[in-house]
One Martini backbone bead per residue (centre of mass of N, CA, C, O) as a GRO file, in nm:
protein
  224
    1UNK     BB    1  -3.415   8.712 -11.547
    2UNK     BB    2  -3.135   8.826 -11.354
    3UNK     BB    3  -2.828   9.019 -11.341
    4UNK     BB    4  -2.612   9.057 -11.062
    5UNK     BB    5  -2.375   9.310 -10.949
    6UNK     BB    6  -2.103   9.286 -10.703
    7UNK     BB    7  -1.865   9.481 -10.515
    8UNK     BB    8  -1.685   9.524 -10.243
    9UNK     BB    9  -1.799   9.444  -9.941
   10UNK     BB   10  -1.603   9.432  -9.696
   11UNK     BB   11  -1.776   9.301  -9.441
   12UNK     BB   12  -2.080   9.418  -9.518
   13UNK     BB   13  -2.341   9.235  -9.437
   14UNK     BB   14  -2.589   9.413  -9.386
   15UNK     BB   15  -2.566   9.565  -9.653
   16UNK     BB   16  -2.584   9.320  -9.837
   17UNK     BB   17  -2.862   9.210  -9.746
   18UNK     BB   18  -3.020   9.469  -9.809
   19UNK     BB   19  -2.958   9.475 -10.112
   20UNK     BB   20  -3.100   9.204 -10.178
   21UNK     BB   21  -3.380   9.301 -10.088
   22UNK     BB   22  -3.414   9.537 -10.290
   23UNK     BB   23  -3.397   9.321 -10.549
   24UNK     BB   24  -3.525   9.049 -10.502
   25UNK     BB   25  -3.377   8.783 -10.498
   26UNK     BB   26  -3.369   8.502 -10.714
   27UNK     BB   27  -3.326   8.176 -10.829
   28UNK     BB   28  -3.339   8.284 -11.140
   29UNK     BB   29  -3.100   8.437 -11.076
   30UNK     BB   30  -2.786   8.617 -11.103
   31UNK     BB   31  -2.484   8.625 -10.899
   32UNK     BB   32  -2.205   8.858 -10.907
   33UNK     BB   33  -1.889   8.855 -10.739
   34UNK     BB   34  -1.597   9.088 -10.748
   35UNK     BB   35  -1.476   9.073 -10.479
   36UNK     BB   36  -1.395   9.160 -10.170
   37UNK     BB   37  -1.562   9.032  -9.917
   38UNK     BB   38  -1.324   9.111  -9.737
   39UNK     BB   39  -1.231   9.315  -9.509
   40UNK     BB   40  -1.248   9.613  -9.298
   41UNK     BB   41  -1.493   9.509  -9.206
   42UNK     BB   42  -1.679   9.339  -8.942
   43UNK     BB   43  -1.822   9.078  -9.141
   44UNK     BB   44  -1.680   8.844  -9.316
   45UNK     BB   45  -1.810   8.585  -9.222
   46UNK     BB   46  -2.101   8.674  -9.289
   47UNK     BB   47  -2.067   8.699  -9.592
   48UNK     BB   48  -1.993   8.406  -9.644
   49UNK     BB   49  -2.245   8.285  -9.515
   50UNK     BB   50  -2.444   8.415  -9.712
   51UNK     BB   51  -2.338   8.281  -9.970
   52UNK     BB   52  -2.366   7.986  -9.879
   53UNK     BB   53  -2.668   8.001  -9.822
   54UNK     BB   54  -2.757   8.062 -10.106
   55UNK     BB   55  -2.636   7.811 -10.241
   56UNK     BB   56  -2.785   7.598 -10.054
   57UNK     BB   57  -3.074   7.736 -10.172
   58UNK     BB   58  -3.025   7.769 -10.505
   59UNK     BB   59  -2.845   7.995 -10.573
   60UNK     BB   60  -2.679   8.189 -10.827
   61UNK     BB   61  -2.331   8.201 -10.741
   62UNK     BB   62  -2.051   8.407 -10.831
   63UNK     BB   63  -1.700   8.405 -10.744
   64UNK     BB   64  -1.449   8.647 -10.732
   65UNK     BB   65  -1.124   8.715 -10.697
   66UNK     BB   66  -0.953   8.914 -10.481
   67UNK     BB   67  -0.691   9.068 -10.329
   68UNK     BB   68  -0.790   8.990 -10.040
   69UNK     BB   69  -0.809   8.687 -10.082
   70UNK     BB   70  -0.513   8.655 -10.170
   71UNK     BB   71  -0.382   8.764  -9.912
   72UNK     BB   72  -0.488   8.543  -9.732
   73UNK     BB   73  -0.361   8.301  -9.880
   74UNK     BB   74  -0.067   8.404  -9.854
   75UNK     BB   75  -0.071   8.414  -9.529
   76UNK     BB   76  -0.060   8.105  -9.464
   77UNK     BB   77   0.279   8.084  -9.569
   78UNK     BB   78   0.351   8.402  -9.492
   79UNK     BB   79   0.464   8.638  -9.283
   80UNK     BB   80   0.469   8.895  -9.454
   81UNK     BB   81   0.184   8.855  -9.575
   82UNK     BB   82   0.039   8.866  -9.302
   83UNK     BB   83   0.109   9.155  -9.227
   84UNK     BB   84  -0.015   9.285  -9.480
   85UNK     BB   85  -0.305   9.185  -9.440
   86UNK     BB   86  -0.360   9.304  -9.159
   87UNK     BB   87  -0.305   9.606  -9.249
   88UNK     BB   88  -0.553   9.553  -9.484
   89UNK     BB   89  -0.799   9.420  -9.284
   90UNK     BB   90  -0.748   9.131  -9.156
   91UNK     BB   91  -0.819   9.192  -8.860
   92UNK     BB   92  -1.129   9.196  -8.908
   93UNK     BB   93  -1.153   8.905  -8.997
   94UNK     BB   94  -1.049   8.772  -8.741
   95UNK     BB   95  -1.265   8.893  -8.553
   96UNK     BB   96  -1.511   8.751  -8.699
   97UNK     BB   97  -1.367   8.462  -8.595
   98UNK     BB   98  -1.256   8.486  -8.305
   99UNK     BB   99  -0.944   8.564  -8.384
  100UNK     BB  100  -0.564   8.603  -8.404
  101UNK     BB  101  -0.545   8.352  -8.605
  102UNK     BB  102  -0.543   8.224  -8.916
  103UNK     BB  103  -0.577   7.920  -8.811
  104UNK     BB  104  -0.877   7.994  -8.695
  105UNK     BB  105  -0.976   7.949  -8.970
  106UNK     BB  106  -1.172   7.754  -9.116
  107UNK     BB  107  -1.123   7.539  -9.377
  108UNK     BB  108  -1.393   7.586  -9.527
  109UNK     BB  109  -1.331   7.887  -9.589
  110UNK     BB  110  -1.071   7.854  -9.743
  111UNK     BB  111  -1.185   7.666  -9.964
  112UNK     BB  112  -1.393   7.863 -10.067
  113UNK     BB  113  -1.194   8.084 -10.158
  114UNK     BB  114  -1.031   7.895 -10.353
  115UNK     BB  115  -1.294   7.862 -10.553
  116UNK     BB  116  -1.256   8.109 -10.687
  117UNK     BB  117  -1.257   8.301 -10.953
  118UNK     BB  118  -1.066   8.503 -11.170
  119UNK     BB  119  -1.308   8.494 -11.379
  120UNK     BB  120  -1.591   8.604 -11.599
  121UNK     BB  121  -1.786   8.480 -11.880
  122UNK     BB  122  -2.069   8.652 -12.057
  123UNK     BB  123  -2.100   8.686 -12.354
  124UNK     BB  124  -2.033   9.045 -12.368
  125UNK     BB  125  -1.886   8.977 -12.082
  126UNK     BB  126  -1.641   9.086 -11.835
  127UNK     BB  127  -1.541   8.958 -11.513
  128UNK     BB  128  -1.365   9.146 -11.262
  129UNK     BB  129  -1.197   9.292 -11.016
  130UNK     BB  130  -0.982   9.498 -11.169
  131UNK     BB  131  -0.833   9.370 -11.448
  132UNK     BB  132  -0.679   9.383 -11.786
  133UNK     BB  133  -0.424   9.254 -11.995
  134UNK     BB  134  -0.447   9.346 -12.343
  135UNK     BB  135  -0.122   9.314 -12.445
  136UNK     BB  136  -0.145   9.007 -12.439
  137UNK     BB  137  -0.214   8.695 -12.549
  138UNK     BB  138  -0.310   8.616 -12.235
  139UNK     BB  139  -0.486   8.806 -12.024
  140UNK     BB  140  -0.577   8.581 -11.803
  141UNK     BB  141  -0.268   8.522 -11.700
  142UNK     BB  142  -0.272   8.804 -11.546
  143UNK     BB  143  -0.315   8.809 -11.215
  144UNK     BB  144  -0.228   9.090 -11.124
  145UNK     BB  145  -0.443   9.246 -11.290
  146UNK     BB  146  -0.700   9.105 -11.184
  147UNK     BB  147  -0.630   9.215 -10.876
  148UNK     BB  148  -0.472   9.535 -10.919
  149UNK     BB  149  -0.568   9.709 -11.136
  150UNK     BB  150  -0.603  10.072 -11.234
  151UNK     BB  151  -0.452  10.144 -11.510
  152UNK     BB  152  -0.619  10.102 -11.799
  153UNK     BB  153  -0.476  10.266 -12.031
  154UNK     BB  154  -0.214  10.090 -12.055
  155UNK     BB  155  -0.397   9.792 -12.105
  156UNK     BB  156  -0.565   9.885 -12.349
  157UNK     BB  157  -0.777   9.695 -12.605
  158UNK     BB  158  -1.022   9.718 -12.837
  159UNK     BB  159  -0.962   9.479 -13.023
  160UNK     BB  160  -0.977   9.257 -12.807
  161UNK     BB  161  -1.269   9.315 -12.714
  162UNK     BB  162  -1.472   9.327 -12.953
  163UNK     BB  163  -1.729   9.482 -12.793
  164UNK     BB  164  -1.681   9.422 -12.521
  165UNK     BB  165  -1.745   9.422 -12.167
  166UNK     BB  166  -1.632   9.560 -11.852
  167UNK     BB  167  -1.661   9.445 -11.512
  168UNK     BB  168  -1.561   9.618 -11.208
  169UNK     BB  169  -1.359   9.688 -10.933
  170UNK     BB  170  -1.138   9.810 -10.655
  171UNK     BB  171  -1.217  10.113 -10.743
  172UNK     BB  172  -1.328  10.367 -10.589
  173UNK     BB  173  -1.656  10.522 -10.617
  174UNK     BB  174  -1.893  10.721 -10.671
  175UNK     BB  175  -2.216  10.715 -10.744
  176UNK     BB  176  -2.198  10.929 -10.964
  177UNK     BB  177  -1.969  10.796 -11.130
  178UNK     BB  178  -2.113  10.534 -11.191
  179UNK     BB  179  -2.359  10.651 -11.339
  180UNK     BB  180  -2.211  10.813 -11.564
  181UNK     BB  181  -2.088  10.580 -11.726
  182UNK     BB  182  -2.383  10.461 -11.826
  183UNK     BB  183  -2.431  10.714 -12.033
  184UNK     BB  184  -2.214  10.572 -12.210
  185UNK     BB  185  -2.175  10.397 -12.519
  186UNK     BB  186  -1.845  10.394 -12.550
  187UNK     BB  187  -1.791  10.233 -12.321
  188UNK     BB  188  -1.605   9.921 -12.193
  189UNK     BB  189  -1.549  10.025 -11.890
  190UNK     BB  190  -1.673   9.928 -11.557
  191UNK     BB  191  -1.724  10.062 -11.237
  192UNK     BB  192  -1.874   9.936 -10.894
  193UNK     BB  193  -1.713  10.070 -10.656
  194UNK     BB  194  -1.857  10.236 -10.361
  195UNK     BB  195  -1.713  10.215 -10.090
  196UNK     BB  196  -1.867  10.070  -9.844
  197UNK     BB  197  -1.645  10.116  -9.599
  198UNK     BB  198  -1.654  10.431  -9.660
  199UNK     BB  199  -1.779  10.658  -9.403
  200UNK     BB  200  -1.574  10.942  -9.409
  201UNK     BB  201  -1.661  10.993  -9.727
  202UNK     BB  202  -1.805  11.171  -9.944
  203UNK     BB  203  -1.983  10.942 -10.174
  204UNK     BB  204  -1.947  10.700 -10.013
  205UNK     BB  205  -2.071  10.408  -9.869
  206UNK     BB  206  -2.158  10.216 -10.123
  207UNK     BB  207  -2.363   9.959 -10.250
  208UNK     BB  208  -2.355   9.819 -10.567
  209UNK     BB  209  -2.633   9.721 -10.785
  210UNK     BB  210  -2.621   9.557 -11.093
  211UNK     BB  211  -2.834   9.539 -11.368
  212UNK     BB  212  -2.743   9.425 -11.664
  213UNK     BB  213  -2.992   9.443 -11.863
  214UNK     BB  214  -3.075   9.760 -11.764
  215UNK     BB  215  -2.859   9.933 -11.585
  216UNK     BB  216  -2.961   9.920 -11.312
  217UNK     BB  217  -2.924  10.091 -10.992
  218UNK     BB  218  -2.845   9.997 -10.656
  219UNK     BB  219  -2.815  10.170 -10.344
  220UNK     BB  220  -2.637  10.091 -10.035
  221UNK     BB  221  -2.600  10.206  -9.743
  222UNK     BB  222  -2.416  10.198  -9.482
  223UNK     BB  223  -2.526   9.984  -9.176
  224UNK     BB  224  -2.296   9.894  -8.955
   0.00000   0.00000   0.00000
């Protein structure tokens, strides 16, 4: 059994599926998706369909909510939030559902996104989309940090982590930067967002698949 971690697919369904083929995902494995499955890329609907298909066929998939999933959910009831979501890649998600209206997204997809976890804890690892506010009594209660945090140094507390390690996405990094992190035994926070949708900036445009047990990484170049 292996545990595979992927973050920030951002609607790149062909890239996502090819990455899963590369690691030969099995039903005995666990797949953890660190949020931002949607927006920016061309096929957000396809990404969700792929995840649902995996789950329906007995694969163990855990989805964590990213800021883009939250923006979509906020947009359901708020006009300003809707404009903000569309400007941040929500227009691509609507196109993938062949609609120009958020209400055109079938309820089953909305309910599926609502079911995503805010975070996931397994053994000595904490999995989040963006970050954790380690300076308060209940760090998991700070939803803003779970979804949006970028400056880890401000809210980092080694005593609270107590030897545990955090795996997150949200902040794009080059493949080189991602690999270099895992060469250090001292780090407790690791980002794996390879900026899969960023195809016009050298070093990005990679979907990173981390095998947790071995720290082996597979990178799939954007093929959309």
